[in-house]
GROMACS .gro file of C-alpha atoms in nm:
model
  147
    1MET     CA    1   1.049   8.541   6.826
    2TYR     CA    2   1.106   8.639   6.457
    3ASP     CA    3   1.440   8.696   6.280
    4GLN     CA    4   1.538   9.039   6.171
    5LEU     CA    5   1.615   9.121   5.777
    6ARG     CA    6   1.964   9.223   5.726
    7PRO     CA    7   2.046   9.472   5.448
    8ASN     CA    8   2.293   9.220   5.332
    9PRO     CA    9   2.277   8.915   5.482
   10PRO     CA   10   2.546   8.692   5.374
   11LEU     CA   11   2.488   8.403   5.054
   12THR     CA   12   2.591   8.106   5.148
   13ALA     CA   13   2.659   7.842   4.871
   14MET     CA   14   2.776   8.071   4.572
   15THR     CA   15   2.952   7.879   4.284
   16PHE     CA   16   3.242   8.076   4.123
   17ASP     CA   17   3.000   8.082   3.810
   18GLN     CA   18   2.760   8.228   4.005
   19MET     CA   19   3.005   8.501   4.156
   20LEU     CA   20   3.112   8.564   3.821
   21GLU     CA   21   2.725   8.620   3.700
   22ARG     CA   22   2.669   8.885   3.972
   23VAL     CA   23   3.019   9.028   3.907
   24ARG     CA   24   2.871   9.066   3.551
   25TYR     CA   25   2.535   9.162   3.643
   26GLU     CA   26   2.674   9.487   3.931
   27GLY     CA   27   2.955   9.602   3.678
   28ALA     CA   28   2.778   9.573   3.369
   29TYR     CA   29   3.045   9.415   3.205
   30PRO     CA   30   2.950   9.298   2.821
   31THR     CA   31   3.066   8.930   2.855
   32ARG     CA   32   3.180   8.651   3.166
   33GLU     CA   33   3.554   8.678   3.047
   34ARG     CA   34   3.530   9.087   3.111
   35ALA     CA   35   3.391   8.996   3.457
   36GLU     CA   36   3.605   8.731   3.519
   37GLU     CA   37   3.906   8.940   3.490
   38ALA     CA   38   3.780   9.223   3.749
   39VAL     CA   39   3.730   8.944   4.006
   40HIS     CA   40   4.094   8.863   3.952
   41ASN     CA   41   4.261   9.172   3.929
   42VAL     CA   42   4.069   9.316   4.254
   43LEU     CA   43   4.065   9.009   4.482
   44THR     CA   44   4.459   8.984   4.394
   45ALA     CA   45   4.487   9.329   4.511
   46LEU     CA   46   4.247   9.255   4.831
   47GLY     CA   47   4.440   8.965   4.915
   48ARG     CA   48   4.765   9.195   4.948
   49GLN     CA   49   4.543   9.418   5.214
   50VAL     CA   50   4.365   9.183   5.449
   51THR     CA   51   4.552   8.997   5.658
   52GLY     CA   52   4.514   8.766   5.959
   53ASP     CA   53   4.186   8.660   6.072
   54GLU     CA   54   3.977   8.851   5.829
   55ARG     CA   55   4.166   8.690   5.547
   56VAL     CA   56   4.101   8.372   5.688
   57ASP     CA   57   3.712   8.401   5.710
   58LEU     CA   58   3.661   8.581   5.434
   59ALA     CA   59   3.864   8.323   5.179
   60GLN     CA   60   3.626   8.037   5.370
   61ARG     CA   61   3.294   8.251   5.224
   62LEU     CA   62   3.427   8.316   4.899
   63PRO     CA   63   3.397   8.020   4.587
   64VAL     CA   64   3.689   7.799   4.634
   65GLU     CA   65   3.859   7.974   4.286
   66ALA     CA   66   3.810   8.305   4.410
   67ALA     CA   67   3.941   8.203   4.748
   68LEU     CA   68   4.245   8.087   4.607
   69THR     CA   69   4.312   8.406   4.399
   70LEU     CA   70   4.262   8.633   4.770
   71THR     CA   71   4.525   8.414   4.932
   72ALA     CA   72   4.765   8.307   4.705
   73GLN     CA   73   4.901   8.695   4.762
   74ILE     CA   74   5.153   8.761   4.997
   75PRO     CA   75   4.990   9.119   5.203
   76ASP     CA   76   5.220   9.417   5.142
   77ASN     CA   77   5.400   9.543   5.501
   78GLU     CA   78   5.269   9.893   5.381
   79GLN     CA   79   4.838   9.905   5.399
   80LEU     CA   80   4.721  10.126   5.089
   81THR     CA   81   4.453  10.422   5.176
   82GLY     CA   82   4.127  10.281   4.959
   83TRP     CA   83   4.213  10.533   4.672
   84GLY     CA   84   4.587  10.449   4.695
   85PHE     CA   85   4.402  10.104   4.669
   86VAL     CA   86   4.238  10.208   4.339
   87LYS     CA   87   4.543  10.379   4.203
   88ASP     CA   88   4.753  10.121   4.263
   89LEU     CA   89   4.520   9.839   4.105
   90ALA     CA   90   4.541  10.094   3.808
   91ALA     CA   91   4.851  10.066   3.806
   92ARG     CA   92   4.945   9.715   3.771
   93THR     CA   93   4.637   9.630   3.548
   94GLY     CA   94   4.764   9.946   3.273
   95GLY     CA   95   4.412  10.026   3.314
   96THR     CA   96   4.271  10.385   3.425
   97PRO     CA   97   4.209  10.487   3.800
   98ALA     CA   98   3.849  10.529   3.674
   99THR     CA   99   3.811  10.156   3.574
  100ALA     CA  100   3.981  10.063   3.839
  101ARG     CA  101   3.737  10.195   4.070
  102TRP     CA  102   3.475  10.078   3.893
  103ASP     CA  103   3.587   9.713   3.895
  104THR     CA  104   3.662   9.743   4.259
  105GLY     CA  105   3.300   9.866   4.293
  106ALA     CA  106   3.196   9.581   4.084
  107VAL     CA  107   3.324   9.280   4.284
  108LEU     CA  108   3.337   9.416   4.665
  109ALA     CA  109   2.947   9.458   4.595
  110VAL     CA  110   2.950   9.130   4.556
  111VAL     CA  111   3.180   9.053   4.828
  112THR     CA  112   3.041   9.210   5.089
  113ARG     CA  113   2.765   8.985   5.052
  114LEU     CA  114   2.922   8.665   5.061
  115ALA     CA  115   3.119   8.867   5.381
  116GLY     CA  116   2.824   8.941   5.558
  117PRO     CA  117   2.780   9.246   5.800
  118ASP     CA  118   3.020   9.089   6.091
  119LEU     CA  119   3.306   8.975   5.893
  120LEU     CA  120   3.257   9.304   5.648
  121THR     CA  121   3.291   9.511   5.992
  122ARG     CA  122   3.597   9.380   6.110
  123ILE     CA  123   3.792   9.416   5.741
  124LEU     CA  124   3.707   9.796   5.743
  125HIS     CA  125   3.834   9.784   6.116
  126GLN     CA  126   4.155   9.656   5.988
  127LEU     CA  127   4.158   9.865   5.710
  128PRO     CA  128   4.282  10.231   5.607
  129SER     CA  129   4.055  10.505   5.540
  130GLY     CA  130   3.851  10.476   5.232
  131TYR     CA  131   3.769  10.080   5.211
  132ALA     CA  132   3.427  10.155   5.314
  133LEU     CA  133   3.306  10.323   5.039
  134LEU     CA  134   3.533  10.063   4.805
  135PHE     CA  135   3.269   9.796   4.967
  136GLY     CA  136   2.981  10.044   4.895
  137GLN     CA  137   2.933  10.136   5.277
  138ALA     CA  138   2.917  10.457   5.479
  139GLU     CA  139   3.229  10.580   5.592
  140LEU     CA  140   3.184  10.716   5.963
  141ARG     CA  141   3.506  10.858   6.074
  142GLN     CA  142   3.587  10.941   6.471
  143PRO     CA  143   3.632  11.314   6.559
  144GLN     CA  144   3.987  11.396   6.585
  145PRO     CA  145   4.046  11.632   6.924
  146ALA     CA  146   4.149  11.973   6.831
  147ALA     CA  147   4.484  12.055   6.871
   0.00000   0.00000   0.00000
């Protein structure tokens, strides 16, 4: 039987340098240093949101330097929505929400490929609404019962 192609197959053995180059490309950053800053900021923020087995599994799929940034954070007691994540990132970095959203999209596009579809689905089920778009995925909502 033939293996079917997946839209975002997980990458296996990506070095931190390769990750930075991929983020630099995705975000159209002028320098490697700017890409590294985006990776650090976004993974720090993500480390405050993702918990449990999903956090451990994601860390295992990231390059060591990126995994250390993610896992160095103590998860927040209160999870932020996707938009709250972007606003919090902007406030913590002193940037604008637009810049924070751009950085988030560039970094999480690479994280999505590293995580693979199964782990990404588990992560998105754990997080509040709004994160699917940040990871470059469609956000499908469950219908709410009429009041």
